[in-house]
Coordinates of C-alpha atoms in Angstrom, one line a residue:
Chain M
X107 CA -16.3 16.2 17.0
X108 CA -14.6 16.6 20.3
X109 CA -13.6 12.9 20.1
X110 CA -12.2 13.5 16.6
X111 CA -10.0 16.3 18.0
X112 CA -8.9 14.1 20.8
X113 CA -7.8 11.2 18.6
X114 CA -6.3 13.6 16.0
X115 CA -4.2 15.1 18.8
X116 CA -2.8 11.6 19.4
X117 CA -2.0 11.3 15.7
X118 CA -0.2 14.6 16.0
X119 CA 1.8 13.3 18.9
X120 CA 2.9 10.4 16.6
X121 CA 3.8 12.9 13.9
X122 CA 6.0 14.7 16.4
X123 CA 7.8 11.4 17.2
X124 CA 8.6 11.1 13.5
X125 CA 9.9 14.7 13.4
X126 CA 12.2 14.0 16.3
X127 CA 13.8 11.1 14.3
X128 CA 14.2 13.3 11.2
X129 CA 11.3 11.7 9.5
X130 CA 8.6 13.6 7.6
X131 CA 6.1 14.2 10.4
X132 CA 3.0 12.1 9.7
X133 CA 1.2 10.2 12.4
X134 CA -1.8 7.8 12.5
X135 CA -4.0 6.1 15.1
X136 CA -6.8 3.5 14.8
X137 CA -9.7 3.4 17.2
X138 CA -12.0 0.5 17.8
X139 CA -14.9 0.8 20.3
X140 CA -13.4 3.9 21.7
X141 CA -10.1 2.2 22.3
X142 CA -6.8 3.1 20.5
X143 CA -5.7 -0.2 19.1
X144 CA -2.8 1.1 16.9
X145 CA -0.6 4.2 16.8
X146 CA 2.3 4.7 14.4
X147 CA 4.4 7.3 12.6
X148 CA 6.2 7.5 9.3
X149 CA 9.5 5.6 9.5
X150 CA 10.7 5.4 5.9
X151 CA 14.2 6.7 6.5
X152 CA 14.8 4.8 9.8
X153 CA 13.7 1.5 8.3
X154 CA 14.8 2.1 4.7
X155 CA 11.5 0.4 3.8
X156 CA 9.3 2.3 1.3
X157 CA 6.0 1.0 2.7
X158 CA 6.5 2.1 6.3
X159 CA 4.1 5.0 6.2
X160 CA 2.2 5.8 9.3
X161 CA -1.1 4.4 8.0
X162 CA 0.4 1.2 6.7
X163 CA 2.1 0.5 10.0
X164 CA -1.1 1.3 12.0
X165 CA -3.2 -0.9 9.8
X166 CA -0.8 -3.8 10.3
X167 CA -0.9 -3.3 14.1
X168 CA -4.7 -3.2 14.1
X169 CA -4.9 -6.4 12.0
X170 CA -2.6 -8.1 14.5
X171 CA -4.6 -6.7 17.5
X172 CA -8.0 -7.9 16.1
X173 CA -6.5 -11.0 14.4
X174 CA -8.4 -10.1 11.3
X175 CA -7.5 -8.5 8.0
X176 CA -11.0 -6.9 8.0
X177 CA -10.9 -3.8 10.2
X178 CA -14.6 -3.4 10.5
X179 CA -16.0 -0.9 13.1
X180 CA -12.7 0.9 13.2
X181 CA -11.8 4.5 12.5
X182 CA -8.4 5.7 11.3
X183 CA -7.1 9.1 12.1
X184 CA -4.1 10.5 10.1
X185 CA -2.5 13.9 10.1
X186 CA -2.2 14.1 6.2
X187 CA -4.4 13.0 3.4
X188 CA -3.3 9.5 2.4
X189 CA -1.2 8.7 -0.7
X190 CA -2.3 6.1 -3.2
X191 CA -0.6 3.2 -1.3
X192 CA -2.2 4.1 2.0
X193 CA -5.6 4.9 0.4
X194 CA -5.4 1.4 -1.2
X195 CA -4.5 -0.2 2.1
X196 CA -7.6 1.5 3.7
X197 CA -9.7 -0.1 1.0
X198 CA -8.0 -3.5 1.4
X199 CA -8.6 -3.5 5.2
X200 CA -12.2 -2.4 4.8
X201 CA -11.8 0.5 7.3
X202 CA -15.3 2.1 7.2
X203 CA -14.3 5.7 8.2
X204 CA -11.2 7.8 8.1
X205 CA -10.5 11.2 9.5
X206 CA -7.6 13.3 8.2
X207 CA -6.0 16.6 9.0
X208 CA -4.4 18.5 6.1
X209 CA -4.8 17.9 2.4
X210 CA -1.9 16.8 0.3
X211 CA -2.1 18.6 -3.0
X212 CA 0.9 16.7 -4.4
X213 CA -0.1 13.1 -3.7
X214 CA -3.4 12.9 -1.9
X215 CA -5.7 10.2 -3.2
X216 CA -8.7 10.8 -1.1
X217 CA -9.8 14.3 -2.3
X218 CA -6.9 16.1 -4.0
X219 CA -5.7 14.0 -7.0
X220 CA -8.2 11.1 -6.9
X221 CA -11.1 10.0 -4.7
X222 CA -10.1 6.4 -4.4
X223 CA -12.1 5.8 -1.2
X224 CA -15.4 6.7 -2.9
X225 CA -15.2 4.8 -6.2
X226 CA -18.1 2.4 -6.3
X227 CA -16.2 0.2 -8.8
X228 CA -14.1 -1.1 -5.9
X229 CA -15.6 -3.6 -3.5
X230 CA -15.4 -1.2 -0.5
X231 CA -16.1 2.5 0.0
X232 CA -15.1 4.5 3.0
X233 CA -16.6 7.5 4.8
X234 CA -14.2 10.5 4.9
X235 CA -14.0 13.4 7.3
X236 CA -11.3 15.9 6.4
X237 CA -10.0 19.2 7.9
X238 CA -9.7 18.1 11.5
X239 CA -7.0 20.1 13.2
X240 CA -5.7 20.7 9.6
X241 CA -3.7 23.8 10.5
X242 CA -1.7 22.1 13.2
X243 CA -1.2 19.0 11.0
X244 CA -0.1 21.1 8.0
X245 CA 2.1 23.4 10.2
X246 CA 4.1 20.5 11.4
X247 CA 5.0 19.6 7.8
X248 CA 5.7 23.2 6.8
X249 CA 8.0 23.7 9.8
X250 CA 9.8 20.4 9.2
X251 CA 10.6 21.3 5.6
X252 CA 11.6 24.9 6.6
X253 CA 14.1 23.5 9.1
X254 CA 15.4 21.1 6.5
X255 CA 16.0 23.8 4.0
X256 CA 17.7 25.9 6.7
X257 CA 20.0 23.1 7.7
X258 CA 21.0 22.5 4.0
X259 CA 21.7 26.3 3.7
X260 CA 23.9 26.2 6.8
X261 CA 25.7 23.2 5.5
X262 CA 26.4 24.8 2.2
X263 CA 27.8 27.9 4.0
X264 CA 30.1 25.8 6.1
X265 CA 31.4 24.1 3.0
X266 CA 32.3 27.4 1.3
Chain K
X1106 CA 11.2 -11.1 -23.9
X1107 CA 12.6 -14.6 -23.0
X1108 CA 13.8 -13.1 -19.8
X1109 CA 10.4 -11.7 -19.0
X1110 CA 8.9 -15.2 -19.5
X1111 CA 11.5 -16.7 -17.3
X1112 CA 10.9 -14.3 -14.4
X1113 CA 7.1 -14.4 -14.8
X1114 CA 7.4 -18.2 -14.6
X1115 CA 9.0 -17.7 -11.1
X1116 CA 6.1 -15.4 -10.2
X1117 CA 3.7 -18.1 -11.3
X1118 CA 5.6 -20.6 -9.0
X1119 CA 5.0 -18.2 -6.2
X1120 CA 1.3 -17.9 -7.1
X1121 CA 1.1 -21.7 -7.0
X1122 CA 2.5 -21.7 -3.4
X1123 CA -0.3 -19.3 -2.5
X1124 CA -3.0 -21.6 -4.0
X1125 CA -1.5 -24.6 -2.1
X1126 CA -2.2 -22.6 1.2
X1127 CA -5.8 -21.8 0.1
X1128 CA -4.7 -18.2 -0.7
X1129 CA -5.8 -16.3 -3.8
X1130 CA -3.0 -17.3 -6.2
X1131 CA -0.9 -14.2 -6.9
X1132 CA 2.9 -14.2 -7.0
X1133 CA 5.6 -11.6 -7.5
X1134 CA 9.4 -11.4 -7.9
X1135 CA 11.8 -8.5 -8.0
X1136 CA 14.9 -8.6 -10.1
X1137 CA 18.0 -6.5 -9.8
X1138 CA 21.0 -6.8 -12.2
X1139 CA 19.6 -10.2 -13.4
X1140 CA 19.4 -11.5 -9.8
X1141 CA 16.1 -12.3 -8.1
X1142 CA 16.3 -10.3 -4.8
X1143 CA 12.7 -10.9 -3.7
X1144 CA 9.9 -13.5 -4.3
X1145 CA 6.6 -13.6 -2.5
X1146 CA 3.0 -14.7 -2.7
X1147 CA -0.3 -13.4 -1.4
X1148 CA -0.7 -14.4 2.3
X1149 CA -3.7 -12.4 3.4
X1150 CA -5.6 -15.3 5.0
X1151 CA -2.6 -17.0 6.5
X1152 CA -1.3 -13.8 8.2
X1153 CA -4.8 -12.1 8.8
X1154 CA -3.0 -9.0 7.6
X1155 CA -4.7 -6.9 4.9
X1156 CA -1.5 -5.6 3.4
X1157 CA 0.3 -8.9 2.8
X1158 CA -0.2 -8.9 -1.0
X1159 CA 2.5 -10.5 -3.1
X1160 CA 3.8 -7.2 -4.3
X1161 CA 3.9 -5.5 -0.9
X1162 CA 5.8 -8.4 0.6
X1163 CA 8.3 -8.5 -2.3
X1164 CA 8.9 -4.8 -2.1
X1165 CA 9.7 -5.0 1.6
X1166 CA 12.1 -8.0 0.9
X1167 CA 13.8 -6.0 -1.8
X1168 CA 14.2 -2.8 0.4
X1169 CA 15.8 -5.0 3.1
X1170 CA 18.1 -6.7 0.5
X1171 CA 19.3 -3.4 -0.9
X1172 CA 19.1 -1.6 2.4
X1173 CA 17.3 1.2 0.6
X1174 CA 13.7 2.3 0.2
X1175 CA 14.5 3.4 -3.4
X1176 CA 14.4 0.3 -5.6
X1177 CA 16.1 1.9 -8.5
X1178 CA 17.3 -0.4 -11.3
X1179 CA 14.8 -3.1 -10.3
X1180 CA 12.1 -4.8 -12.2
X1181 CA 9.0 -6.2 -10.6
X1182 CA 7.1 -9.2 -12.1
X1183 CA 3.6 -9.9 -10.8
X1184 CA 1.0 -12.4 -12.1
X1185 CA -2.0 -10.0 -11.8
X1186 CA -2.4 -6.3 -12.5
X1187 CA -1.7 -4.4 -9.1
X1188 CA -4.5 -3.0 -6.9
X1189 CA -4.4 0.6 -5.8
X1190 CA -2.3 -0.3 -2.6
X1191 CA 0.3 -2.2 -4.6
X1192 CA 0.4 0.3 -7.5
X1193 CA 1.0 3.0 -4.8
X1194 CA 3.7 1.0 -3.2
X1195 CA 5.4 0.7 -6.6
X1196 CA 5.4 4.5 -6.8
X1197 CA 6.6 4.9 -3.3
X1198 CA 9.6 2.5 -3.8
X1199 CA 10.4 4.2 -7.2
X1200 CA 10.5 0.9 -9.1
X1201 CA 11.2 1.9 -12.7
X1202 CA 9.6 -1.0 -14.6
X1203 CA 6.9 -3.5 -13.8
X1204 CA 5.8 -6.5 -15.9
X1205 CA 2.4 -8.1 -15.2
X1206 CA 0.4 -11.1 -16.5
X1207 CA -3.3 -10.8 -16.5
X1208 CA -5.5 -7.7 -16.2
X1209 CA -7.7 -7.2 -13.1
X1210 CA -10.9 -5.6 -14.4
X1211 CA -12.3 -5.3 -10.9
X1212 CA -9.5 -3.6 -9.1
X1213 CA -6.5 -3.1 -11.4
X1214 CA -5.0 0.4 -11.1
X1215 CA -2.3 0.2 -13.7
X1216 CA -4.5 -0.1 -16.8
X1217 CA -8.1 -1.2 -16.0
X1218 CA -9.7 1.3 -13.6
X1219 CA -6.9 3.9 -13.2
X1220 CA -3.4 4.4 -14.7
X1221 CA -1.7 5.3 -11.4
X1222 CA 1.8 4.4 -12.6
X1223 CA 1.6 6.9 -15.5
X1224 CA 0.2 10.0 -13.8
X1225 CA 2.8 12.8 -14.1
X1226 CA 1.3 14.7 -11.2
X1227 CA 3.1 12.1 -8.9
X1228 CA 6.8 12.4 -8.4
X1229 CA 7.5 9.0 -10.0
X1230 CA 6.3 7.2 -13.1
X1231 CA 6.9 3.6 -14.0
X1232 CA 7.3 1.8 -17.3
X1233 CA 4.7 -1.0 -17.7
X1234 CA 4.7 -4.2 -19.7
X1235 CA 1.5 -6.2 -19.6
X1236 CA 0.2 -9.4 -21.0
X1237 CA 3.2 -11.6 -20.2
X1238 CA 2.0 -15.2 -19.8
X1239 CA -1.4 -13.6 -19.2
X1240 CA -3.3 -16.8 -20.0
X1241 CA -1.4 -18.9 -17.4
X1242 CA -1.7 -16.2 -14.8
X1243 CA -5.4 -15.7 -15.3
X1244 CA -6.1 -19.4 -15.6
X1245 CA -4.6 -19.9 -12.1
X1246 CA -7.2 -17.5 -10.7
X1247 CA -10.1 -18.8 -12.7
X1248 CA -9.3 -22.4 -11.6
X1249 CA -8.9 -21.3 -7.9
X1250 CA -12.3 -19.6 -7.8
X1251 CA -13.9 -22.5 -9.7
X1252 CA -12.5 -25.0 -7.1
X1253 CA -13.7 -22.7 -4.3
X1254 CA -17.3 -22.6 -5.6
X1255 CA -17.2 -26.4 -6.1
X1256 CA -16.1 -26.9 -2.5
X1257 CA -18.9 -24.6 -1.2
X1258 CA -21.4 -26.5 -3.3
X1259 CA -20.3 -29.8 -1.9
X1260 CA -20.4 -28.4 1.6
X1261 CA -24.0 -27.2 1.1
X1262 CA -25.0 -30.6 -0.2
X1263 CA -23.5 -32.3 2.9
X1264 CA -25.4 -30.0 5.1
X1265 CA -28.8 -30.8 3.5

């Protein structure tokens, strides 16, 4: 559990890097034999590339690092419950265990809308630990969207 | 309909390129204003990267081409029903319409196991046309796996 907190804290650091770039603050790290082999944050606006979510970027780094598309014996930490694309990428890369922070009621496909990682019709299932530093992870997002609304309000005022 | 056949034929050409590299033969193209802006085939074994499915690669090419993560007014053609990752990427990139060839009973997330592209809880839904040149698309896969089994059988015989 202490380890989970430690690695989630690294994922939160990644999320903070995203926020600093004006990106929705979501971060991910992948650990293999107690070594961090990938760390990434959401870069959708910076790259103008729809698939550059934190998890997708981290999974690709890890595949490169291990020179293998099968990420066996790895553990992925991500601040927010994965969307369908990222949940699917976790299945495709055979990650055996993920740990996430906050639930995503609008698009989460691990527990909220679907349970894609635990459907035995697929050729892989994944262990899931949720609710690790969930408050901090969720707070980052709440604060980000609050600031965004505030900025828009200020902008409208200036235009009047 | 004729246009759909034409573009699906290009996706089949991509799938054939995959087969020639020993990759599971799946191909995809993305069309924008009657222009092909992306074409790709599955490269998972060649790249050792779990997310290099035909659709994921094509979506990234199209984002680069349009310099936009929103692929509005595009149409994606793919020989096989998308998996959860690729269906999710279609939602993330806001593609309004996809056309696919054969169903994938084992992992298809558009019609077979889930209907992810038509779930109004997500912030995007996508029009779907299935069964375009389905026999040719499916046959490619059947033949590929038949050859693979044959090769393995031959190999076993040689080892005896």
